[in-house]
mmCIF file of C-alpha atoms in Angstrom:
data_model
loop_
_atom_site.group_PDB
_atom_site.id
_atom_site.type_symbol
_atom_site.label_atom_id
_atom_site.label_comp_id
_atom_site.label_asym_id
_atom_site.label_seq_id
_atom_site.Cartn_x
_atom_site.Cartn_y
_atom_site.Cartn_z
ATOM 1 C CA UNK A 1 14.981 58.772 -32.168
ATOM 2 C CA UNK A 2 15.811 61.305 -35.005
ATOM 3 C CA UNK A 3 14.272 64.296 -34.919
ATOM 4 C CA UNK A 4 12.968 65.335 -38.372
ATOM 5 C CA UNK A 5 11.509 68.917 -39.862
ATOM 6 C CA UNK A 6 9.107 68.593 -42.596
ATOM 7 C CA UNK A 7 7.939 71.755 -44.822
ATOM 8 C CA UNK A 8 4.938 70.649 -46.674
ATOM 9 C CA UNK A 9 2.950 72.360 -49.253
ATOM 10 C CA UNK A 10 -0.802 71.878 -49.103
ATOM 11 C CA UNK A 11 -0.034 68.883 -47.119
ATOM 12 C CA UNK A 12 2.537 67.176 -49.639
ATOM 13 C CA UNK A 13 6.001 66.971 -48.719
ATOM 14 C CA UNK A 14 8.370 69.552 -49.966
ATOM 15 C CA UNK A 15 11.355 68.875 -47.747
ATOM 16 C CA UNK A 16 12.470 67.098 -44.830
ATOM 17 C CA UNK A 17 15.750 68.344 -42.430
ATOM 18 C CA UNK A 18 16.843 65.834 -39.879
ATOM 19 C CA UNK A 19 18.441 66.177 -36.861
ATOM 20 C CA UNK A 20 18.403 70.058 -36.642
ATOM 21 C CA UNK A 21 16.764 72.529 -38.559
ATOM 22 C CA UNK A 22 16.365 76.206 -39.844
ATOM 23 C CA UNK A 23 12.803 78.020 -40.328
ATOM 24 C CA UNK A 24 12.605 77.878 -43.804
ATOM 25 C CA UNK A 25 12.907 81.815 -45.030
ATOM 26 C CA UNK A 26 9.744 82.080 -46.131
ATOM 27 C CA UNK A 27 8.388 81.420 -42.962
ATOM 28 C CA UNK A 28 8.406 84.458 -40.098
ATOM 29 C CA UNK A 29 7.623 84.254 -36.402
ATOM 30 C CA UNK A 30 4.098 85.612 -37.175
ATOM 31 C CA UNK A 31 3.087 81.955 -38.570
ATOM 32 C CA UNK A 32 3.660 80.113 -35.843
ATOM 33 C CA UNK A 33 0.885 78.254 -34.332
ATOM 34 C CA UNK A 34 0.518 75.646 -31.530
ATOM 35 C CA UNK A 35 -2.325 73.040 -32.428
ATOM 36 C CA UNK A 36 -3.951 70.630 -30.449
ATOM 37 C CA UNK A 37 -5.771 67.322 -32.628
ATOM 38 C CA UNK A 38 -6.093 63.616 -32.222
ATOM 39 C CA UNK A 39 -3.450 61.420 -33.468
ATOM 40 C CA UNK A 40 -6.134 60.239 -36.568
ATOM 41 C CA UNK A 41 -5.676 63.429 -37.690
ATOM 42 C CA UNK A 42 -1.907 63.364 -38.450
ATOM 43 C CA UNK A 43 -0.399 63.881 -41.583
ATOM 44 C CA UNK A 44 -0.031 60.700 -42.792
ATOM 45 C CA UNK A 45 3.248 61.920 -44.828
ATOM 46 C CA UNK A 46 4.699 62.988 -41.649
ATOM 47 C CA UNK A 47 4.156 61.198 -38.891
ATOM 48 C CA UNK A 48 2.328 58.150 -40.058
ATOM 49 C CA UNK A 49 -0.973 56.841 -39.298
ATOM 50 C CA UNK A 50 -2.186 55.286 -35.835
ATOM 51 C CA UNK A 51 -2.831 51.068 -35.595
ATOM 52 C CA UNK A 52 -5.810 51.256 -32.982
ATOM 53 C CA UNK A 53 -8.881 53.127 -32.299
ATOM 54 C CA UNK A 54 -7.470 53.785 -28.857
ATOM 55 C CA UNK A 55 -4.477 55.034 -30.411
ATOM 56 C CA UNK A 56 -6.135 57.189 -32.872
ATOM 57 C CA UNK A 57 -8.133 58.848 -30.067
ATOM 58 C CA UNK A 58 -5.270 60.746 -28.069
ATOM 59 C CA UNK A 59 -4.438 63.904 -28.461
ATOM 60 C CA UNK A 60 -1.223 65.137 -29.774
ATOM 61 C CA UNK A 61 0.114 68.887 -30.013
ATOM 62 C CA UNK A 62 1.870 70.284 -33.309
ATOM 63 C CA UNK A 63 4.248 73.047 -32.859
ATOM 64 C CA UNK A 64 4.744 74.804 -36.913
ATOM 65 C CA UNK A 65 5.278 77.434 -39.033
ATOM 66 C CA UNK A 66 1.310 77.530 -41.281
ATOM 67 C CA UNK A 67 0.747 80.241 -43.961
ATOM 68 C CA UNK A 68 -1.532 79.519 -46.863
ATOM 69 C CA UNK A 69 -0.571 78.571 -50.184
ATOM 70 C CA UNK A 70 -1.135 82.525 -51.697
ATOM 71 C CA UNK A 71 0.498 84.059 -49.059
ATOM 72 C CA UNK A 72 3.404 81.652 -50.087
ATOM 73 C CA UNK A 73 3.196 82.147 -53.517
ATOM 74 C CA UNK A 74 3.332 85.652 -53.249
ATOM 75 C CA UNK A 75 6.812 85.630 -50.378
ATOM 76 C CA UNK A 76 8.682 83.571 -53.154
ATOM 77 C CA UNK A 77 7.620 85.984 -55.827
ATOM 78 C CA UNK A 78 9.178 88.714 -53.812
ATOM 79 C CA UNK A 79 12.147 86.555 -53.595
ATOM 80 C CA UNK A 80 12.089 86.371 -57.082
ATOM 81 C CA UNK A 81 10.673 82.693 -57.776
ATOM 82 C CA UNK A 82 8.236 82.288 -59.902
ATOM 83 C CA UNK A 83 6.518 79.941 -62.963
ATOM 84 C CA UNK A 84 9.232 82.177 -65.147
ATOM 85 C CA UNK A 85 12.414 81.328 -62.904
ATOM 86 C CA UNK A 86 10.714 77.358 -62.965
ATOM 87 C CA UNK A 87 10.396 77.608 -66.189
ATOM 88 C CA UNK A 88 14.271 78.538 -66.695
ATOM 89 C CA UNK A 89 15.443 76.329 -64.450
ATOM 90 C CA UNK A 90 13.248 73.281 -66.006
ATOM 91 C CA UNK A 91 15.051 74.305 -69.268
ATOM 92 C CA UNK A 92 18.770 74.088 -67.817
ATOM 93 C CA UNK A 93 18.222 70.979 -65.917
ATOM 94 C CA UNK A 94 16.220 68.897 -69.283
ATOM 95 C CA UNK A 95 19.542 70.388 -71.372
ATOM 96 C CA UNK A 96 22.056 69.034 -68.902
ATOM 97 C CA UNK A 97 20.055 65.736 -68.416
ATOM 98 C CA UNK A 98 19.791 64.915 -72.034
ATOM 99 C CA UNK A 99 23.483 65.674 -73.132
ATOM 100 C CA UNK A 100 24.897 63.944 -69.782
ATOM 101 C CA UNK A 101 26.361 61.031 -71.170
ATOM 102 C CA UNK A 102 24.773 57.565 -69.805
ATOM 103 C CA UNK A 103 21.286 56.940 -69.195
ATOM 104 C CA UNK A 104 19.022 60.430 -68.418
ATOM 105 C CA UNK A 105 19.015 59.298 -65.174
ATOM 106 C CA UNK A 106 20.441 56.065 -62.739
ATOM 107 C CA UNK A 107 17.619 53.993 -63.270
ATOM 108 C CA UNK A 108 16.937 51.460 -59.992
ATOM 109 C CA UNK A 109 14.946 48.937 -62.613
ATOM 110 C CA UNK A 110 17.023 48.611 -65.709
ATOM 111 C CA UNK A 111 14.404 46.801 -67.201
ATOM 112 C CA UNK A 112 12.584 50.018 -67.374
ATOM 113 C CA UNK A 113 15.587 52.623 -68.102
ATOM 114 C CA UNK A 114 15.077 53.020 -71.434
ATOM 115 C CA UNK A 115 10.928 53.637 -71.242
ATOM 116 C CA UNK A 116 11.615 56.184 -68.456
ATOM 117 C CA UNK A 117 14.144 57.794 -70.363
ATOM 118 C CA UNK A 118 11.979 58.005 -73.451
ATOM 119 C CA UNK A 119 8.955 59.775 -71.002
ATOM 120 C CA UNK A 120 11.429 61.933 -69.581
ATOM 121 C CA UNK A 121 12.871 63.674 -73.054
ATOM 122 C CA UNK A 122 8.963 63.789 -74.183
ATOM 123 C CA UNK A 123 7.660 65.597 -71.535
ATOM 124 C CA UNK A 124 7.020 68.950 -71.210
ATOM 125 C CA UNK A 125 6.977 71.241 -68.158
ATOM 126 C CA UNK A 126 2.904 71.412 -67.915
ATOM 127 C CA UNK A 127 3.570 67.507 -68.317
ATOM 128 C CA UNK A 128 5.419 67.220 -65.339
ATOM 129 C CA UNK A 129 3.057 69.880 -63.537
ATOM 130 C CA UNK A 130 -0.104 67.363 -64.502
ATOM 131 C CA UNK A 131 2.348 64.346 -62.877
ATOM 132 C CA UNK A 132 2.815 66.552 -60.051
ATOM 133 C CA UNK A 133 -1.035 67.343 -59.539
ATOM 134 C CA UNK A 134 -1.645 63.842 -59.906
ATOM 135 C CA UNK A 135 1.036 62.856 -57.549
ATOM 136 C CA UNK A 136 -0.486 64.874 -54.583
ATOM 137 C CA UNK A 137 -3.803 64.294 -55.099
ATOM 138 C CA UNK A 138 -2.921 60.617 -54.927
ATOM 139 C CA UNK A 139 -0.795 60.785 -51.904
ATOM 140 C CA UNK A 140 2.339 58.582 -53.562
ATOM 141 C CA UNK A 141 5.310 59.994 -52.313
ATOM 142 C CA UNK A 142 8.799 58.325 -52.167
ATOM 143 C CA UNK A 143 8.919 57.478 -48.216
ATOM 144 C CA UNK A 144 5.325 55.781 -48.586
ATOM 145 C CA UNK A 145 6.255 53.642 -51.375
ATOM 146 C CA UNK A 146 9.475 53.153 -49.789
ATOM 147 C CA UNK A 147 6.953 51.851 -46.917
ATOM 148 C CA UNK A 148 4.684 50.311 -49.078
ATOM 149 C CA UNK A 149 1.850 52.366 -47.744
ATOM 150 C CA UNK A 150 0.383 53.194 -51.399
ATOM 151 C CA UNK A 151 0.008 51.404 -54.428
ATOM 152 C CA UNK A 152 3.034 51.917 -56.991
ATOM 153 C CA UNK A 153 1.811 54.617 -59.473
ATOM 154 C CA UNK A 154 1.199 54.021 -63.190
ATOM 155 C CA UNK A 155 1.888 57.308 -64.550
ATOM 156 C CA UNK A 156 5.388 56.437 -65.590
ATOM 157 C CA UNK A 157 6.125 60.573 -64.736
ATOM 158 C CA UNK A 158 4.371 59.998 -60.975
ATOM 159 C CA UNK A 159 6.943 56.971 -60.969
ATOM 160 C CA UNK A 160 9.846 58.769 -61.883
ATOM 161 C CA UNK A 161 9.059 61.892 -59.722
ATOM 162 C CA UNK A 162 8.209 59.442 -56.234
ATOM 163 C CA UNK A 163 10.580 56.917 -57.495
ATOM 164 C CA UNK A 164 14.509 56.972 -55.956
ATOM 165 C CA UNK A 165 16.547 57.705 -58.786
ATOM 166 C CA UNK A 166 19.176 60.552 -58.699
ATOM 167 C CA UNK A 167 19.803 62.949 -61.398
ATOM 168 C CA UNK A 168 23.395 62.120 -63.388
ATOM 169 C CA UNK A 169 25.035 64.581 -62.207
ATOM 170 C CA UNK A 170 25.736 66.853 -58.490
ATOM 171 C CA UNK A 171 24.889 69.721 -60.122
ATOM 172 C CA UNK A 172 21.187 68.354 -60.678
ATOM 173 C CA UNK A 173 21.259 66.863 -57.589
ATOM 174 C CA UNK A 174 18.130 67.701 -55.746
ATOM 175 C CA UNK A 175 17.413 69.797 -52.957
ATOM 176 C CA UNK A 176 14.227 68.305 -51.794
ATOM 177 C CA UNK A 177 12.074 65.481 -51.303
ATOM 178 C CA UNK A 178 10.728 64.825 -55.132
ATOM 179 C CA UNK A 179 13.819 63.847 -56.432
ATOM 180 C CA UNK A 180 13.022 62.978 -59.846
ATOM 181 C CA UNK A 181 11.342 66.363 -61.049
ATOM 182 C CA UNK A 182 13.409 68.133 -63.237
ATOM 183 C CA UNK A 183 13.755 71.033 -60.965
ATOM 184 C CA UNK A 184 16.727 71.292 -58.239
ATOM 185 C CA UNK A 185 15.949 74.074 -56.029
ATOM 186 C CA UNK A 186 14.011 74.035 -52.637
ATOM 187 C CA UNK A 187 12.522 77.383 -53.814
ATOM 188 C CA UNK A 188 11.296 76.603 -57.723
ATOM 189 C CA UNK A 189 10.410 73.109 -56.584
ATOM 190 C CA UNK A 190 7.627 75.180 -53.835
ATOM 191 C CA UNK A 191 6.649 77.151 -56.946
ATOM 192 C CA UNK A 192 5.773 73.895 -58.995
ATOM 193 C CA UNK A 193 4.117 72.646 -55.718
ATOM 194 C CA UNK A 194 1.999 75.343 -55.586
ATOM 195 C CA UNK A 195 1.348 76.060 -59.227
ATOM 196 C CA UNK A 196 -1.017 72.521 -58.437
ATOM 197 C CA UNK A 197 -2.198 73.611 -55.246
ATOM 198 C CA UNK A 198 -5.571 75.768 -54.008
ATOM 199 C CA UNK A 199 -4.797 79.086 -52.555
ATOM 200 C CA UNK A 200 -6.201 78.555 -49.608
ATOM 201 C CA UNK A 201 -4.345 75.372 -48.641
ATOM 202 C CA UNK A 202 -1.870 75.422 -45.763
ATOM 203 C CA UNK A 203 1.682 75.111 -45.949
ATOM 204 C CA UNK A 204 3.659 74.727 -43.102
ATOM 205 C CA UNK A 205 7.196 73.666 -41.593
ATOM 206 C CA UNK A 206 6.259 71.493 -38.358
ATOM 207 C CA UNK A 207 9.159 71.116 -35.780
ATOM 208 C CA UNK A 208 7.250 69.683 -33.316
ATOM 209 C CA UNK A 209 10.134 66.850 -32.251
ATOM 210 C CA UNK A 210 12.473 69.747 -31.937
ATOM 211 C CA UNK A 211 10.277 71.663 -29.480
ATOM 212 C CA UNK A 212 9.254 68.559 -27.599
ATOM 213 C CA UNK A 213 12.484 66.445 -27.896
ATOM 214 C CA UNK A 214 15.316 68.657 -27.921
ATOM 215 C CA UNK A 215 14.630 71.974 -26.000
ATOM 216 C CA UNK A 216 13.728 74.098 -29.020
ATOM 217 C CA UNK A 217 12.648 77.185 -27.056
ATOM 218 C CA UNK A 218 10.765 79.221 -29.709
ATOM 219 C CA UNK A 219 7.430 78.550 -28.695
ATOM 220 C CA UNK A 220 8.188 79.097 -25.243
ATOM 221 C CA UNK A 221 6.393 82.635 -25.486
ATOM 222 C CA UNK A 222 3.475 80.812 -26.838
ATOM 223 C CA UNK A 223 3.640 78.441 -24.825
ATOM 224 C CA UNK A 224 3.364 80.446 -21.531
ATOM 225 C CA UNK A 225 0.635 82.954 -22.991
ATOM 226 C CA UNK A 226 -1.743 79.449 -23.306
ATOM 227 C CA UNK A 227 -0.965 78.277 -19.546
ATOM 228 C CA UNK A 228 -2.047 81.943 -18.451
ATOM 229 C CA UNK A 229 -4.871 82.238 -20.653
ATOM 230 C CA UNK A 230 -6.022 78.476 -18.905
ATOM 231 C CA UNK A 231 -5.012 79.743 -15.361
ATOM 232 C CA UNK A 232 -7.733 79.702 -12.645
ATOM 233 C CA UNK A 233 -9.065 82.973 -11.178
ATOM 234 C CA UNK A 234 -7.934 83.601 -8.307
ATOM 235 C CA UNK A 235 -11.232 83.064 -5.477
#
């Protein structure tokens, strides 16, 4: 088994680190939480969905880092990321992927380079934001289709930003899970995320297999202050 770490914004995958991790540093120690639910009530972008009712009906326990989306929003703006820094970084990466010499991007379906291409040097940034929304709201994500869990999107952007091409070059290579937004960074990327997403929605990092699987010990205080708090009086 690999053990995987998934930061998600308003449920939608931002990143994934696999087999070891670092708390993300917009997380602190103050958002961790230790959560008790029924396996129907996964994330089906994490961990998948359950086969049987019996299945579905026992419990699991989620060990993460949860903030809400404005809380976020406002710990990357102190870290200077914001819409302005997105929208810089939007405008470097469309330059360099429309003078890079080839195709805008390695296309998996060459039948369909040159239409993708086309919707790629048309598009704006609110565009791609509008793709985005409708990409989370729909639930299409790379790994699913990769699965074929959802139906492939028609929204040629939702297709290109879920779909597995690479940007031409490493230095547009990205650095998390929507690989065909043109935005490289982990931290601008959250920004678009949550330019899209309600301020009340949770974000989180969940490292449960970590904690459960390899003797991550950074619950343990938690962890003990639940068994006392469950502990019989004494008669």
């Amino acid at each position: 088994m690999t053990c995987s770490s998934t930061i998600t914004i308003g449920g939608y995958p931002l990143t994934v680190m696999r087999r070891s991790y670092s708390v993300w540093q917009h997380f602190t120690l103050e958002d961790r939480i230790i959560r008790s639910r029924r396996k129907d009530q996964r994330n089906p972008h994490i961990q998948g969905m359950p086969r049987t009712e019996i299945e579905a009906q026992q419990p699991e326990i989620d060990f993460a880092y949860s903030t809400t989306a404005d809380i976020l929003r406002r710990r990357l703006g102190r870290a200077s990321f914001t819409r302005t820094t997105l929208e810089q970084e939007y405008q470097r990466y469309y330059d360099a992927a429309c003078q890079s010499s080839g195709s805008v991007f390695i296309d998996h379906n060459p039948e369909t380079a040159g239409a993708r291409a086309e919707a790629f040097r048309a598009a704006t940034l609110d565009d791609w934001l509008e793709a985005l929304a409708e990409t989370v709201k729909s639930g299409v994500s790379r790994i699913r289709r990769g699965a074929r869990e959802v139906q492939e999107p028609k929204n040629i952007l939702v297709d290109i930003i879920t779909g597995p091409d690479q940007p031409p070059t490493l230095d547009l290579m990205a650095h998390h899970c929507l690989f065909g937004f043109p935005c490289s960074s982990l931290d601008n990327m959250a920004v678009a995320l949550l330019e899209v997403t309600l301020g009340n929605a949770v974000c989180e990092q969940e490292v449960s297999d970590f904690v459960q699987y390899e003797g991550d010990t950074t619950f343990n205080d938690m962890r003990l202050r639940k068994t006392r708090c469950y502990e019989p009086e004494d008669i």
